[in-house]
Amino acid sequence: MAENALTQHLVEATKVVESQVDDEIHRLETMDEDEMEILRQRRLEALKKQSKQKEQWLQSGHGQYYEVPDEKEFFAECKKSKNVVCHFYRDSTERCKIIDKHLELLARKHLETKFIKINAERSKFLVDRLRIVVLPTICLAKDGKTVDYVVGFDDLGGSDDFSTEMLEWRIARTDVINYSGDLMVPPGSEGGRKDSKKSVILGYGPKKNIRGRNDDNSEDDEDD
């Protein structure tokens, strides 16, 4: 019974979308030359605005993944960009090098976001302030405020061989990068949300409260 109701609902939703598409096609087909010119001008303005924004991002260091030397520079970078992804790393931690590889790729793909890294051993004040106890930790900031953390590899499947797409999906769940995929289901997963236990492990269960993270773990390195 419930399955039939769901099917009927999907059919009706599809009809609504098709009707909206038909209406838009009809509107475009019946436009006069003046209306088409207005539409073209708006499109050109939008493209100019996008190009200008891209140029500003590149001038601010977007499009590359680089290290900031100290805590002062970290705060400065967060103030200059709306969206910031910062990797707290340590040279001797092998898993930090895995994160570096993926963030290097994502930085080039997501110009809308700044990707940086900082040495946790040289930024004790910042590490204590953000309550970072596991390395690697990725700090996700928006409008100058920390909104979430990716701690270790638990949210990425718990193994070292996670894909760049998996990390991209996890970061996107806090809206610090643009993402066109399904935020409820991690890339490459099968069975959708049927396996609730797997859902929590991969991070699409309840979101973490960054002020209520489990800080009982005193480990500072997942490799040890």
C-alpha atoms as an extended CHARMM CRD file, in Angstrom:
* protein
*
       224  EXT
         1         1  MET       CA              0.0000000000        0.0000000000        0.0000000000  PROA      1               0.0000000000
         2         2  ALA       CA              2.7220000000        2.4170000000        1.0240000000  PROA      2               0.0000000000
         3         3  GLU       CA              4.7660000000        1.4580000000       -2.0440000000  PROA      3               0.0000000000
         4         4  ASN       CA              1.8210000000        2.2200000000       -4.3450000000  PROA      4               0.0000000000
         5         5  ALA       CA              1.3280000000        5.6060000000       -2.6920000000  PROA      5               0.0000000000
         6         6  LEU       CA              5.0210000000        6.4180000000       -3.1260000000  PROA      6               0.0000000000
         7         7  THR       CA              4.9010000000        5.4020000000       -6.7860000000  PROA      7               0.0000000000
         8         8  GLN       CA              1.8440000000        7.5880000000       -7.3630000000  PROA      8               0.0000000000
         9         9  HSD       CA              3.5560000000       10.5010000000       -5.6360000000  PROA      9               0.0000000000
        10        10  LEU       CA              6.6400000000       10.1400000000       -7.8500000000  PROA      10              0.0000000000
        11        11  VAL       CA              4.4600000000        9.9980000000      -10.9820000000  PROA      11              0.0000000000
        12        12  GLU       CA              2.6550000000       13.1750000000       -9.9650000000  PROA      12              0.0000000000
        13        13  ALA       CA              5.9400000000       14.9330000000       -9.1170000000  PROA      13              0.0000000000
        14        14  THR       CA              7.3260000000       13.9420000000      -12.5290000000  PROA      14              0.0000000000
        15        15  LYS       CA              4.2720000000       15.3810000000      -14.2660000000  PROA      15              0.0000000000
        16        16  VAL       CA              4.7120000000       18.6740000000      -12.4310000000  PROA      16              0.0000000000
        17        17  VAL       CA              8.3740000000       18.9230000000      -13.4820000000  PROA      17              0.0000000000
        18        18  GLU       CA              7.5250000000       18.0490000000      -17.0850000000  PROA      18              0.0000000000
        19        19  SER       CA              4.8170000000       20.7070000000      -17.0970000000  PROA      19              0.0000000000
        20        20  GLN       CA              7.2590000000       23.3120000000      -15.7960000000  PROA      20              0.0000000000
        21        21  VAL       CA              9.7730000000       22.3850000000      -18.4910000000  PROA      21              0.0000000000
        22        22  ASP       CA              7.1020000000       22.6160000000      -21.1870000000  PROA      22              0.0000000000
        23        23  ASP       CA              6.0420000000       26.0450000000      -19.9350000000  PROA      23              0.0000000000
        24        24  GLU       CA              9.6590000000       27.2810000000      -20.0120000000  PROA      24              0.0000000000
        25        25  ILE       CA             10.1730000000       25.9590000000      -23.5480000000  PROA      25              0.0000000000
        26        26  HSD       CA              6.9740000000       27.6620000000      -24.6650000000  PROA      26              0.0000000000
        27        27  ARG       CA              8.0850000000       30.9300000000      -23.0570000000  PROA      27              0.0000000000
        28        28  LEU       CA             11.4110000000       30.8450000000      -24.8660000000  PROA      28              0.0000000000
        29        29  GLU       CA              9.7840000000       29.9840000000      -28.1950000000  PROA      29              0.0000000000
        30        30  THR       CA              7.3410000000       32.8900000000      -27.9700000000  PROA      30              0.0000000000
        31        31  MET       CA              9.8830000000       35.5330000000      -26.9780000000  PROA      31              0.0000000000
        32        32  ASP       CA             10.2210000000       38.5230000000      -29.2750000000  PROA      32              0.0000000000
        33        33  GLU       CA             13.5830000000       40.0000000000      -30.3040000000  PROA      33              0.0000000000
        34        34  ASP       CA             13.6330000000       42.5870000000      -27.5080000000  PROA      34              0.0000000000
        35        35  GLU       CA             13.0400000000       39.9530000000      -24.8610000000  PROA      35              0.0000000000
        36        36  MET       CA             15.7390000000       37.7480000000      -26.3420000000  PROA      36              0.0000000000
        37        37  GLU       CA             18.1730000000       40.6550000000      -26.2810000000  PROA      37              0.0000000000
        38        38  ILE       CA             17.3760000000       41.3540000000      -22.6380000000  PROA      38              0.0000000000
        39        39  LEU       CA             17.9700000000       37.6890000000      -21.8330000000  PROA      39              0.0000000000
        40        40  ARG       CA             21.2490000000       37.7200000000      -23.7260000000  PROA      40              0.0000000000
        41        41  GLN       CA             22.4480000000       40.8450000000      -21.9000000000  PROA      41              0.0000000000
        42        42  ARG       CA             21.6130000000       39.3150000000      -18.5400000000  PROA      42              0.0000000000
        43        43  ARG       CA             23.5490000000       36.2220000000      -19.4680000000  PROA      43              0.0000000000
        44        44  LEU       CA             26.5610000000       38.2880000000      -20.5080000000  PROA      44              0.0000000000
        45        45  GLU       CA             26.4580000000       40.2380000000      -17.2520000000  PROA      45              0.0000000000
        46        46  ALA       CA             26.3300000000       37.0060000000      -15.2820000000  PROA      46              0.0000000000
        47        47  LEU       CA             29.3420000000       35.6530000000      -17.1860000000  PROA      47              0.0000000000
        48        48  LYS       CA             31.2860000000       38.8820000000      -16.5810000000  PROA      48              0.0000000000
        49        49  LYS       CA             30.4800000000       38.7130000000      -12.8860000000  PROA      49              0.0000000000
        50        50  GLN       CA             31.6110000000       35.0860000000      -12.7070000000  PROA      50              0.0000000000
        51        51  SER       CA             34.8440000000       35.9200000000      -14.5070000000  PROA      51              0.0000000000
        52        52  LYS       CA             35.5620000000       38.8160000000      -12.1470000000  PROA      52              0.0000000000
        53        53  GLN       CA             34.8500000000       36.6460000000       -9.1190000000  PROA      53              0.0000000000
        54        54  LYS       CA             37.1810000000       33.9440000000      -10.4200000000  PROA      54              0.0000000000
        55        55  GLU       CA             39.9450000000       36.5120000000      -10.9060000000  PROA      55              0.0000000000
        56        56  GLN       CA             39.4820000000       37.7850000000       -7.3410000000  PROA      56              0.0000000000
        57        57  TRP       CA             39.6520000000       34.2550000000       -5.9810000000  PROA      57              0.0000000000
        58        58  LEU       CA             42.8880000000       33.5240000000       -7.8300000000  PROA      58              0.0000000000
        59        59  GLN       CA             44.4320000000       36.7520000000       -6.5640000000  PROA      59              0.0000000000
        60        60  SER       CA             43.5210000000       35.7090000000       -3.0150000000  PROA      60              0.0000000000
        61        61  GLY       CA             45.3170000000       32.3770000000       -3.3310000000  PROA      61              0.0000000000
        62        62  HSD       CA             42.4020000000       30.1770000000       -4.3410000000  PROA      62              0.0000000000
        63        63  GLY       CA             43.0740000000       27.3740000000       -6.8200000000  PROA      63              0.0000000000
        64        64  GLN       CA             46.1440000000       26.1250000000       -4.9880000000  PROA      64              0.0000000000
        65        65  TYR       CA             46.8920000000       24.2450000000       -1.7850000000  PROA      65              0.0000000000
        66        66  TYR       CA             49.6150000000       25.8080000000        0.3120000000  PROA      66              0.0000000000
        67        67  GLU       CA             50.9860000000       26.0980000000        3.8300000000  PROA      67              0.0000000000
        68        68  VAL       CA             50.5220000000       29.1000000000        6.0870000000  PROA      68              0.0000000000
        69        69  PRO       CA             53.5730000000       29.6910000000        8.3020000000  PROA      69              0.0000000000
        70        70  ASP       CA             51.9140000000       30.6290000000       11.5790000000  PROA      70              0.0000000000
        71        71  GLU       CA             48.7000000000       31.2330000000       13.4910000000  PROA      71              0.0000000000
        72        72  LYS       CA             48.5440000000       34.9240000000       12.6430000000  PROA      72              0.0000000000
        73        73  GLU       CA             48.5480000000       34.0890000000        8.9520000000  PROA      73              0.0000000000
        74        74  PHE       CA             45.8620000000       31.4410000000        9.5150000000  PROA      74              0.0000000000
        75        75  PHE       CA             43.4690000000       34.0360000000       10.9190000000  PROA      75              0.0000000000
        76        76  ALA       CA             44.3490000000       36.4480000000        8.1270000000  PROA      76              0.0000000000
        77        77  GLU       CA             43.5780000000       33.8340000000        5.4670000000  PROA      77              0.0000000000
        78        78  CYS       CA             40.2370000000       33.0070000000        7.0890000000  PROA      78              0.0000000000
        79        79  LYS       CA             39.2850000000       36.6830000000        7.0640000000  PROA      79              0.0000000000
        80        80  LYS       CA             40.1580000000       37.1270000000        3.3850000000  PROA      80              0.0000000000
        81        81  SER       CA             38.0550000000       34.2330000000        2.0900000000  PROA      81              0.0000000000
        82        82  LYS       CA             34.4370000000       33.2590000000        2.7180000000  PROA      82              0.0000000000
        83        83  ASN       CA             35.1590000000       29.5100000000        2.6130000000  PROA      83              0.0000000000
        84        84  VAL       CA             38.3430000000       27.9450000000        3.9900000000  PROA      84              0.0000000000
        85        85  VAL       CA             39.5250000000       24.3470000000        4.3090000000  PROA      85              0.0000000000
        86        86  CYS       CA             42.5710000000       24.0170000000        6.5790000000  PROA      86              0.0000000000
        87        87  HSD       CA             44.5070000000       20.8110000000        7.2030000000  PROA      87              0.0000000000
        88        88  PHE       CA             46.2650000000       20.5610000000       10.5740000000  PROA      88              0.0000000000
        89        89  TYR       CA             49.1670000000       18.2200000000        9.9260000000  PROA      89              0.0000000000
        90        90  ARG       CA             52.4190000000       16.8210000000       11.2830000000  PROA      90              0.0000000000
        91        91  ASP       CA             55.3750000000       15.8110000000        9.1240000000  PROA      91              0.0000000000
        92        92  SER       CA             55.8040000000       12.4330000000       10.7880000000  PROA      92              0.0000000000
        93        93  THR       CA             52.1490000000       11.4250000000       10.3380000000  PROA      93              0.0000000000
        94        94  GLU       CA             51.7350000000        9.3970000000        7.1550000000  PROA      94              0.0000000000
        95        95  ARG       CA             47.9920000000        9.9270000000        6.9830000000  PROA      95              0.0000000000
        96        96  CYS       CA             48.5700000000       13.6800000000        6.7140000000  PROA      96              0.0000000000
        97        97  LYS       CA             50.3940000000       13.0390000000        3.4460000000  PROA      97              0.0000000000
        98        98  ILE       CA             47.3350000000       11.1910000000        2.1390000000  PROA      98              0.0000000000
        99        99  ILE       CA             45.1760000000       14.2160000000        2.9770000000  PROA      99              0.0000000000
       100       100  ASP       CA             47.6890000000       16.4710000000        1.1890000000  PROA      100             0.0000000000
       101       101  LYS       CA             47.2850000000       14.4830000000       -2.0100000000  PROA      101             0.0000000000
       102       102  HSD       CA             43.5130000000       14.8090000000       -2.0460000000  PROA      102             0.0000000000
       103       103  LEU       CA             43.3700000000       18.4740000000       -1.0030000000  PROA      103             0.0000000000
       104       104  GLU       CA             45.8420000000       19.3590000000       -3.7550000000  PROA      104             0.0000000000
       105       105  LEU       CA             43.3250000000       18.0400000000       -6.3000000000  PROA      105             0.0000000000
       106       106  LEU       CA             40.2990000000       19.6230000000       -4.6610000000  PROA      106             0.0000000000
       107       107  ALA       CA             41.9560000000       23.0420000000       -4.4400000000  PROA      107             0.0000000000
       108       108  ARG       CA             42.3190000000       23.1590000000       -8.2120000000  PROA      108             0.0000000000
       109       109  LYS       CA             38.7280000000       22.0380000000       -8.7210000000  PROA      109             0.0000000000
       110       110  HSD       CA             36.9920000000       24.2960000000       -6.2020000000  PROA      110             0.0000000000
       111       111  LEU       CA             38.1110000000       27.8490000000       -6.8340000000  PROA      111             0.0000000000
       112       112  GLU       CA             35.3140000000       29.1180000000       -4.6080000000  PROA      112             0.0000000000
       113       113  THR       CA             37.1780000000       27.8520000000       -1.5320000000  PROA      113             0.0000000000
       114       114  LYS       CA             40.6450000000       28.4360000000       -0.1110000000  PROA      114             0.0000000000
       115       115  PHE       CA             42.6590000000       25.3160000000        0.7480000000  PROA      115             0.0000000000
       116       116  ILE       CA             45.5360000000       25.6840000000        3.2040000000  PROA      116             0.0000000000
       117       117  LYS       CA             47.5440000000       23.6490000000        5.7140000000  PROA      117             0.0000000000
       118       118  ILE       CA             49.2890000000       24.4830000000        8.9740000000  PROA      118             0.0000000000
       119       119  ASN       CA             51.8090000000       22.5800000000       11.0690000000  PROA      119             0.0000000000
       120       120  ALA       CA             50.0310000000       21.5640000000       14.2720000000  PROA      120             0.0000000000
       121       121  GLU       CA             53.2950000000       21.3610000000       16.2440000000  PROA      121             0.0000000000
       122       122  ARG       CA             54.0350000000       25.0090000000       15.4530000000  PROA      122             0.0000000000
       123       123  SER       CA             50.5660000000       26.3080000000       16.2660000000  PROA      123             0.0000000000
       124       124  LYS       CA             49.9140000000       25.1540000000       19.8130000000  PROA      124             0.0000000000
       125       125  PHE       CA             47.6120000000       28.0450000000       20.6860000000  PROA      125             0.0000000000
       126       126  LEU       CA             45.4070000000       27.3780000000       17.6890000000  PROA      126             0.0000000000
       127       127  VAL       CA             45.3720000000       23.6210000000       18.2890000000  PROA      127             0.0000000000
       128       128  ASP       CA             44.2980000000       24.1520000000       21.8990000000  PROA      128             0.0000000000
       129       129  ARG       CA             41.7100000000       26.7670000000       20.9620000000  PROA      129             0.0000000000
       130       130  LEU       CA             40.1110000000       24.4950000000       18.3470000000  PROA      130             0.0000000000
       131       131  ARG       CA             40.5150000000       21.4120000000       20.5970000000  PROA      131             0.0000000000
       132       132  ILE       CA             42.3490000000       19.4170000000       17.9570000000  PROA      132             0.0000000000
       133       133  VAL       CA             43.4960000000       16.1060000000       19.4510000000  PROA      133             0.0000000000
       134       134  VAL       CA             43.8210000000       13.8510000000       16.3850000000  PROA      134             0.0000000000
       135       135  LEU       CA             45.9810000000       14.3150000000       13.3040000000  PROA      135             0.0000000000
       136       136  PRO       CA             45.1230000000       14.7260000000       10.5600000000  PROA      136             0.0000000000
       137       137  THR       CA             42.2360000000       17.0830000000       11.2800000000  PROA      137             0.0000000000
       138       138  ILE       CA             40.6470000000       19.2460000000        8.6030000000  PROA      138             0.0000000000
       139       139  CYS       CA             39.1010000000       22.4510000000        9.8730000000  PROA      139             0.0000000000
       140       140  LEU       CA             36.1850000000       23.7770000000        7.7900000000  PROA      140             0.0000000000
       141       141  ALA       CA             35.5250000000       27.5050000000        8.1440000000  PROA      141             0.0000000000
       142       142  LYS       CA             32.8470000000       29.7760000000        6.7200000000  PROA      142             0.0000000000
       143       143  ASP       CA             32.6670000000       33.5550000000        7.0790000000  PROA      143             0.0000000000
       144       144  GLY       CA             35.6180000000       33.5150000000        9.4700000000  PROA      144             0.0000000000
       145       145  LYS       CA             34.0660000000       30.9410000000       11.8040000000  PROA      145             0.0000000000
       146       146  THR       CA             34.8210000000       27.2390000000       12.1970000000  PROA      146             0.0000000000
       147       147  VAL       CA             31.7300000000       25.2240000000       11.2660000000  PROA      147             0.0000000000
       148       148  ASP       CA             32.9670000000       21.6170000000       11.3440000000  PROA      148             0.0000000000
       149       149  TYR       CA             35.9400000000       19.2610000000       11.4340000000  PROA      149             0.0000000000
       150       150  VAL       CA             36.9250000000       16.1320000000        9.5390000000  PROA      150             0.0000000000
       151       151  VAL       CA             38.7950000000       14.2030000000       12.2300000000  PROA      151             0.0000000000
       152       152  GLY       CA             41.0220000000       11.3800000000       11.0770000000  PROA      152             0.0000000000
       153       153  PHE       CA             39.5400000000        9.0330000000        8.4910000000  PROA      153             0.0000000000
       154       154  ASP       CA             36.4070000000        7.8400000000       10.3220000000  PROA      154             0.0000000000
       155       155  ASP       CA             34.0570000000        9.9510000000        8.1900000000  PROA      155             0.0000000000
       156       156  LEU       CA             35.8460000000        8.7600000000        5.0550000000  PROA      156             0.0000000000
       157       157  GLY       CA             35.2870000000        5.0460000000        5.5350000000  PROA      157             0.0000000000
       158       158  GLY       CA             38.0060000000        4.4010000000        8.1100000000  PROA      158             0.0000000000
       159       159  SER       CA             40.6980000000        3.2680000000        5.6470000000  PROA      159             0.0000000000
       160       160  ASP       CA             43.6180000000        4.9160000000        3.8700000000  PROA      160             0.0000000000
       161       161  ASP       CA             42.3770000000        4.2030000000        0.3470000000  PROA      161             0.0000000000
       162       162  PHE       CA             39.3600000000        6.5190000000        0.2940000000  PROA      162             0.0000000000
       163       163  SER       CA             38.7820000000        8.4770000000       -2.9080000000  PROA      163             0.0000000000
       164       164  THR       CA             39.1350000000       12.1920000000       -3.5110000000  PROA      164             0.0000000000
       165       165  GLU       CA             35.4070000000       12.1790000000       -4.2730000000  PROA      165             0.0000000000
       166       166  MET       CA             34.6890000000       10.8330000000       -0.7840000000  PROA      166             0.0000000000
       167       167  LEU       CA             36.6120000000       13.6550000000        0.8720000000  PROA      167             0.0000000000
       168       168  GLU       CA             34.9750000000       16.1530000000       -1.4720000000  PROA      168             0.0000000000
       169       169  TRP       CA             31.5430000000       14.8520000000       -0.4530000000  PROA      169             0.0000000000
       170       170  ARG       CA             32.3750000000       15.0420000000        3.2540000000  PROA      170             0.0000000000
       171       171  ILE       CA             33.6030000000       18.6300000000        2.9690000000  PROA      171             0.0000000000
       172       172  ALA       CA             30.5610000000       19.6030000000        0.9010000000  PROA      172             0.0000000000
       173       173  ARG       CA             28.2190000000       18.5060000000        3.6680000000  PROA      173             0.0000000000
       174       174  THR       CA             29.1410000000       21.6590000000        5.5840000000  PROA      174             0.0000000000
       175       175  ASP       CA             28.5500000000       23.8800000000        2.5390000000  PROA      175             0.0000000000
       176       176  VAL       CA             32.0990000000       25.2130000000        2.2180000000  PROA      176             0.0000000000
       177       177  ILE       CA             32.4310000000       23.9950000000       -1.3890000000  PROA      177             0.0000000000
       178       178  ASN       CA             29.9440000000       23.8300000000       -4.2470000000  PROA      178             0.0000000000
       179       179  TYR       CA             28.6670000000       20.3110000000       -4.8460000000  PROA      179             0.0000000000
       180       180  SER       CA             26.2050000000       18.9560000000       -7.3910000000  PROA      180             0.0000000000
       181       181  GLY       CA             25.9130000000       15.3980000000       -6.0980000000  PROA      181             0.0000000000
       182       182  ASP       CA             23.6660000000       13.8120000000       -3.4550000000  PROA      182             0.0000000000
       183       183  LEU       CA             24.7960000000       15.0050000000       -0.0350000000  PROA      183             0.0000000000
       184       184  MET       CA             22.7870000000       12.2700000000        1.6840000000  PROA      184             0.0000000000
       185       185  VAL       CA             24.6540000000        9.3920000000        0.0540000000  PROA      185             0.0000000000
       186       186  PRO       CA             28.4730000000        9.1780000000       -0.2310000000  PROA      186             0.0000000000
       187       187  PRO       CA             29.9180000000        8.5490000000       -3.6970000000  PROA      187             0.0000000000
       188       188  GLY       CA             30.3370000000        4.9220000000       -4.6320000000  PROA      188             0.0000000000
       189       189  SER       CA             28.0580000000        3.5880000000       -1.8840000000  PROA      189             0.0000000000
       190       190  GLU       CA             25.4690000000        0.9490000000       -2.6900000000  PROA      190             0.0000000000
       191       191  GLY       CA             22.0890000000        0.4760000000       -1.1100000000  PROA      191             0.0000000000
       192       192  GLY       CA             21.6030000000        4.1360000000       -0.2850000000  PROA      192             0.0000000000
       193       193  ARG       CA             20.4990000000        4.6780000000        3.2800000000  PROA      193             0.0000000000
       194       194  LYS       CA             19.3740000000        1.1120000000        3.9810000000  PROA      194             0.0000000000
       195       195  ASP       CA             22.3810000000        0.3540000000        6.1540000000  PROA      195             0.0000000000
       196       196  SER       CA             22.0040000000        2.8340000000        9.0190000000  PROA      196             0.0000000000
       197       197  LYS       CA             25.2310000000        1.7150000000       10.7160000000  PROA      197             0.0000000000
       198       198  LYS       CA             27.2220000000        2.3710000000        7.5790000000  PROA      198             0.0000000000
       199       199  SER       CA             25.4630000000        5.7120000000        7.2520000000  PROA      199             0.0000000000
       200       200  VAL       CA             26.8960000000        6.9130000000       10.5630000000  PROA      200             0.0000000000
       201       201  ILE       CA             30.4030000000        5.6050000000        9.7960000000  PROA      201             0.0000000000
       202       202  LEU       CA             30.5050000000        7.3890000000        6.4680000000  PROA      202             0.0000000000
       203       203  GLY       CA             29.1840000000       10.5970000000        7.9080000000  PROA      203             0.0000000000
       204       204  TYR       CA             25.6620000000       10.9720000000        6.5490000000  PROA      204             0.0000000000
       205       205  GLY       CA             23.9850000000       10.2180000000        9.8290000000  PROA      205             0.0000000000
       206       206  PRO       CA             23.4370000000       13.0890000000       12.2910000000  PROA      206             0.0000000000
       207       207  LYS       CA             25.9090000000       15.9430000000       11.8030000000  PROA      207             0.0000000000
       208       208  LYS       CA             28.5500000000       16.5320000000       14.4150000000  PROA      208             0.0000000000
       209       209  ASN       CA             28.2560000000       19.4170000000       16.8040000000  PROA      209             0.0000000000
       210       210  ILE       CA             31.7280000000       20.9360000000       16.6920000000  PROA      210             0.0000000000
       211       211  ARG       CA             31.4550000000       22.1030000000       20.2970000000  PROA      211             0.0000000000
       212       212  GLY       CA             30.3620000000       18.6710000000       21.4140000000  PROA      212             0.0000000000
       213       213  ARG       CA             32.9890000000       16.4900000000       19.7620000000  PROA      213             0.0000000000
       214       214  ASN       CA             34.2760000000       13.4890000000       21.6430000000  PROA      214             0.0000000000
       215       215  ASP       CA             37.4760000000       14.8220000000       23.1540000000  PROA      215             0.0000000000
       216       216  ASP       CA             38.0690000000       11.8400000000       25.4180000000  PROA      216             0.0000000000
       217       217  ASN       CA             40.5050000000       10.4550000000       22.8600000000  PROA      217             0.0000000000
       218       218  SER       CA             43.8770000000       11.8970000000       23.8180000000  PROA      218             0.0000000000
       219       219  GLU       CA             45.6180000000       10.4290000000       20.8090000000  PROA      219             0.0000000000
       220       220  ASP       CA             47.2330000000       13.0720000000       18.6120000000  PROA      220             0.0000000000
       221       221  ASP       CA             48.0630000000       10.7370000000       15.7620000000  PROA      221             0.0000000000
       222       222  GLU       CA             46.0360000000        8.0060000000       14.0900000000  PROA      222             0.0000000000
       223       223  ASP       CA             49.2040000000        6.3220000000       12.8480000000  PROA      223             0.0000000000
       224       224  ASP       CA             50.5910000000        5.5290000000       16.2810000000  PROA      224             0.0000000000
